[in-house]
Tab-separated table of C-alpha atoms in Angstrom:
chain	number	residue	atom	x	y	z
Z	1	UNK	CA	-34.408	109.262	3.223
Z	2	UNK	CA	-31.969	106.386	2.942
Z	3	UNK	CA	-32.335	104.048	-0.109
Z	4	UNK	CA	-31.940	100.405	0.309
Z	5	UNK	CA	-29.188	98.925	-1.879
Z	6	UNK	CA	-30.358	96.183	-4.085
Z	7	UNK	CA	-28.212	93.088	-3.530
Z	8	UNK	CA	-27.176	91.680	-6.775
Z	9	UNK	CA	-27.393	87.947	-6.941
Z	10	UNK	CA	-24.155	86.241	-8.112
Z	11	UNK	CA	-24.371	84.675	-11.339
Z	12	UNK	CA	-23.772	80.721	-11.392
Z	13	UNK	CA	-20.161	79.989	-12.409
Z	14	UNK	CA	-20.148	78.598	-15.998
Z	15	UNK	CA	-18.950	74.992	-16.201
Z	16	UNK	CA	-15.559	75.048	-17.835
Z	17	UNK	CA	-15.967	71.922	-20.157
Z	18	UNK	CA	-12.554	72.227	-21.553
Z	19	UNK	CA	-11.053	72.013	-18.029
Z	20	UNK	CA	-13.228	69.001	-17.287
Z	21	UNK	CA	-12.228	67.348	-20.695
Z	22	UNK	CA	-8.538	68.112	-20.045
Z	23	UNK	CA	-8.561	66.554	-16.448
Z	24	UNK	CA	-10.409	63.464	-17.831
Z	25	UNK	CA	-8.020	63.002	-20.577
Z	26	UNK	CA	-4.894	63.330	-18.156
Z	27	UNK	CA	-6.468	60.786	-15.801
Z	28	UNK	CA	-7.074	58.427	-18.782
Z	29	UNK	CA	-3.376	58.930	-19.674
Z	30	UNK	CA	-2.253	58.094	-16.038
Z	31	UNK	CA	-4.293	54.792	-16.277
Z	32	UNK	CA	-2.798	53.945	-19.707
Z	33	UNK	CA	0.784	54.467	-18.395
Z	34	UNK	CA	0.021	51.866	-15.596
Z	35	UNK	CA	-2.259	49.714	-17.610
Z	36	UNK	CA	-1.547	49.978	-21.524
Z	37	UNK	CA	-4.077	47.116	-22.183
Z	38	UNK	CA	-7.056	49.442	-21.060
Z	39	UNK	CA	-9.406	50.218	-23.834
Z	40	UNK	CA	-13.006	51.558	-24.246
Z	41	UNK	CA	-14.426	48.039	-24.254
Z	42	UNK	CA	-16.666	46.714	-21.390
Z	43	UNK	CA	-15.083	44.448	-18.802
Z	44	UNK	CA	-13.698	43.976	-15.282
Z	45	UNK	CA	-10.680	45.921	-13.948
Z	46	UNK	CA	-8.819	45.925	-10.637
Z	47	UNK	CA	-6.823	48.352	-8.519
Z	48	UNK	CA	-4.236	46.790	-6.139
Z	49	UNK	CA	-1.197	47.590	-3.872
Z	50	UNK	CA	1.032	46.069	-1.326
Z	51	UNK	CA	2.061	48.196	1.678
Z	52	UNK	CA	5.312	48.495	3.639
Z	53	UNK	CA	4.455	45.377	5.679
Z	54	UNK	CA	3.495	43.280	2.694
Z	55	UNK	CA	-0.261	43.380	3.175
Z	56	UNK	CA	-2.030	43.250	-0.118
Z	57	UNK	CA	-5.022	45.698	-0.794
Z	58	UNK	CA	-7.313	45.559	-3.838
Z	59	UNK	CA	-10.565	46.603	-5.573
Z	60	UNK	CA	-12.539	45.045	-8.280
Z	61	UNK	CA	-14.953	46.975	-10.387
Z	62	UNK	CA	-17.004	46.765	-13.738
Z	63	UNK	CA	-17.494	48.975	-16.664
Z	64	UNK	CA	-20.453	48.187	-18.956
Z	65	UNK	CA	-19.373	50.661	-21.606
Z	66	UNK	CA	-15.838	52.253	-21.289
Z	67	UNK	CA	-13.507	50.324	-19.042
Z	68	UNK	CA	-10.671	53.083	-19.492
Z	69	UNK	CA	-13.083	56.039	-18.680
Z	70	UNK	CA	-14.456	54.229	-15.644
Z	71	UNK	CA	-10.929	53.414	-14.113
Z	72	UNK	CA	-9.872	57.016	-14.721
Z	73	UNK	CA	-13.105	58.314	-12.725
Z	74	UNK	CA	-11.558	56.721	-9.644
Z	75	UNK	CA	-8.658	59.164	-9.782
Z	76	UNK	CA	-11.060	62.055	-9.104
Z	77	UNK	CA	-14.031	60.594	-7.233
Z	78	UNK	CA	-14.959	60.159	-3.552
Z	79	UNK	CA	-15.932	56.593	-3.317
Z	80	UNK	CA	-14.069	54.290	-0.706
Z	81	UNK	CA	-11.541	53.259	-3.322
Z	82	UNK	CA	-11.167	56.649	-4.714
Z	83	UNK	CA	-10.251	58.111	-1.332
Z	84	UNK	CA	-7.702	55.380	-0.789
Z	85	UNK	CA	-6.140	56.016	-4.157
Z	86	UNK	CA	-5.818	59.682	-3.186
Z	87	UNK	CA	-4.358	58.839	-0.027
Z	88	UNK	CA	-1.647	56.406	-1.277
Z	89	UNK	CA	-1.302	57.637	-4.879
Z	90	UNK	CA	-0.580	55.659	-7.957
Z	91	UNK	CA	2.415	53.231	-8.220
Z	92	UNK	CA	5.912	54.491	-9.234
Z	93	UNK	CA	8.911	52.140	-9.129
Z	94	UNK	CA	11.073	54.918	-7.637
Z	95	UNK	CA	8.796	57.691	-6.143
Z	96	UNK	CA	5.872	55.625	-4.816
Z	97	UNK	CA	6.497	51.852	-4.666
Z	98	UNK	CA	3.648	51.312	-2.255
Z	99	UNK	CA	1.091	53.189	-4.459
Z	100	UNK	CA	-1.896	51.602	-6.456
Z	101	UNK	CA	-1.358	49.659	-9.688
Z	102	UNK	CA	-4.276	48.845	-11.919
Z	103	UNK	CA	-5.120	46.135	-14.394
Z	104	UNK	CA	-7.719	44.797	-16.864
Z	105	UNK	CA	-8.918	41.563	-15.143
Z	106	UNK	CA	-10.984	40.514	-18.225
Z	107	UNK	CA	-12.926	41.860	-21.205
Z	108	UNK	CA	-16.582	40.612	-21.406
Z	109	UNK	CA	-19.887	41.644	-22.720
Z	110	UNK	CA	-21.914	44.265	-20.774
Z	111	UNK	CA	-24.635	41.695	-19.628
Z	112	UNK	CA	-21.758	39.463	-18.168
Z	113	UNK	CA	-20.164	42.224	-16.056
Z	114	UNK	CA	-22.287	41.418	-12.850
Z	115	UNK	CA	-21.563	37.866	-13.006
Z	116	UNK	CA	-17.815	38.423	-13.623
Z	117	UNK	CA	-17.353	41.150	-11.128
Z	118	UNK	CA	-18.973	38.762	-8.386
Z	119	UNK	CA	-16.674	36.031	-9.398
Z	120	UNK	CA	-13.328	38.119	-9.215
Z	121	UNK	CA	-14.221	39.894	-6.104
Z	122	UNK	CA	-14.572	36.300	-4.406
Z	123	UNK	CA	-11.314	35.014	-6.121
Z	124	UNK	CA	-9.373	38.049	-4.855
Z	125	UNK	CA	-10.886	37.798	-1.306
Z	126	UNK	CA	-9.907	34.052	-1.196
Z	127	UNK	CA	-6.499	35.001	-2.182
Z	128	UNK	CA	-6.023	37.054	0.993
Z	129	UNK	CA	-6.443	40.505	-0.610
Z	130	UNK	CA	-7.997	43.058	1.678
Z	131	UNK	CA	-10.630	44.456	-0.620
Z	132	UNK	CA	-11.744	47.915	-0.708
Z	133	UNK	CA	-15.146	46.866	-2.270
Z	134	UNK	CA	-17.890	47.447	0.245
Z	135	UNK	CA	-20.192	44.894	-1.637
Z	136	UNK	CA	-19.841	41.596	-3.413
Z	137	UNK	CA	-20.556	43.193	-6.674
Z	138	UNK	CA	-23.321	42.544	-9.307
Z	139	UNK	CA	-26.812	43.765	-9.370
Z	140	UNK	CA	-28.807	45.383	-6.434
Z	141	UNK	CA	-29.469	42.004	-4.857
Z	142	UNK	CA	-25.831	41.408	-4.066
Z	143	UNK	CA	-24.555	40.823	-0.489
Z	144	UNK	CA	-22.028	42.702	1.565
Z	145	UNK	CA	-18.450	41.544	1.845
Z	146	UNK	CA	-18.274	42.187	5.685
Z	147	UNK	CA	-20.143	40.196	8.234
Z	148	UNK	CA	-23.809	40.692	7.750
Z	149	UNK	CA	-25.136	39.526	10.981
Z	150	UNK	CA	-26.856	42.284	12.790
Z	151	UNK	CA	-25.574	43.468	16.107
Z	152	UNK	CA	-27.596	42.914	19.188
Z	153	UNK	CA	-29.222	45.710	21.081
Z	154	UNK	CA	-31.519	48.682	19.914
Z	155	UNK	CA	-28.787	51.161	19.373
Z	156	UNK	CA	-26.639	48.583	17.689
Z	157	UNK	CA	-29.502	47.607	15.542
Z	158	UNK	CA	-30.043	51.346	14.502
Z	159	UNK	CA	-26.504	51.791	13.618
Z	160	UNK	CA	-26.491	48.510	11.535
Z	161	UNK	CA	-29.475	49.809	9.689
Z	162	UNK	CA	-27.750	53.186	8.869
Z	163	UNK	CA	-24.676	51.177	7.728
Z	164	UNK	CA	-26.919	49.001	5.338
Z	165	UNK	CA	-28.500	52.216	3.902
Z	166	UNK	CA	-25.065	53.903	3.265
Z	167	UNK	CA	-23.853	50.793	1.625
Z	168	UNK	CA	-26.865	50.656	-0.806
Z	169	UNK	CA	-26.713	54.401	-1.399
Z	170	UNK	CA	-22.961	53.949	-2.243
Z	171	UNK	CA	-23.687	51.379	-4.678
Z	172	UNK	CA	-26.401	53.023	-6.506
Z	173	UNK	CA	-24.596	56.471	-6.778
Z	174	UNK	CA	-21.408	54.682	-7.907
Z	175	UNK	CA	-23.326	52.590	-10.611
Z	176	UNK	CA	-26.120	54.817	-11.858
Z	177	UNK	CA	-25.940	58.391	-10.719
Z	178	UNK	CA	-23.761	61.440	-11.535
Z	179	UNK	CA	-23.525	63.890	-8.600
Z	180	UNK	CA	-22.632	67.489	-9.567
Z	181	UNK	CA	-22.186	70.831	-7.732
Z	182	UNK	CA	-24.744	73.767	-8.192
Z	183	UNK	CA	-21.708	76.111	-7.866
Z	184	UNK	CA	-18.178	75.213	-8.422
Z	185	UNK	CA	-16.485	76.678	-5.464
Z	186	UNK	CA	-14.335	75.415	-2.562
Z	187	UNK	CA	-17.407	75.536	-0.035
Z	188	UNK	CA	-19.466	73.363	-2.502
Z	189	UNK	CA	-16.532	71.050	-3.048
Z	190	UNK	CA	-16.066	70.539	0.692
Z	191	UNK	CA	-19.844	69.927	1.020
Z	192	UNK	CA	-19.697	67.362	-1.603
Z	193	UNK	CA	-16.658	65.636	-0.059
Z	194	UNK	CA	-18.662	65.735	3.323
Z	195	UNK	CA	-21.667	64.042	1.634
Z	196	UNK	CA	-19.543	61.225	0.518
Z	197	UNK	CA	-17.820	60.742	3.767
Z	198	UNK	CA	-21.267	60.463	5.457
Z	199	UNK	CA	-22.181	57.812	2.987
Z	200	UNK	CA	-18.969	55.897	3.509
Z	201	UNK	CA	-19.493	52.508	5.283
Z	202	UNK	CA	-16.479	53.139	7.639
Z	203	UNK	CA	-13.425	55.276	7.769
Z	204	UNK	CA	-10.311	54.236	5.763
Z	205	UNK	CA	-8.692	51.639	7.794
Z	206	UNK	CA	-5.380	51.502	6.079
């Protein structure tokens, strides 16, 4: 009589907090190298680059608690600007002159961040900078940077609705939620990356 083999369930991989902390510290050091004035205060920050054709790209963000930590998160995240930073890299005078630079736009109180963020997004846009922001900043009632006029036709309307939902989810996740993996392996990492790609408003245009 054959005996059935009991399949042992794999134990979930323990989170390596030391590795996570080391990566976080390394990313913060990269930011400090490009932007020595970055601190743990609240305020508005920016990422910007100029490509081979002289076209300017940028992103404005806010940090209500720790500006340095928030800026460093973009080096390992999956948001629209994060993907662009991974694609083009950080600025280096010799190795990567077309990479992203970063700066502290201004320091302000946490309750002033929404208003300041909206102001500087409009300011950079008016200067002709191609913004990587998908929204005009501020609280949940803010408007889209791109044309808000709905497309005509049923299927265009459905596509427009999906686009609006993706934009809203992107904003909520970016500002209020922390997305984590059940298992830290390549398959889970690919699934997470796919999740953020689905939520992306549009493919990277650069």
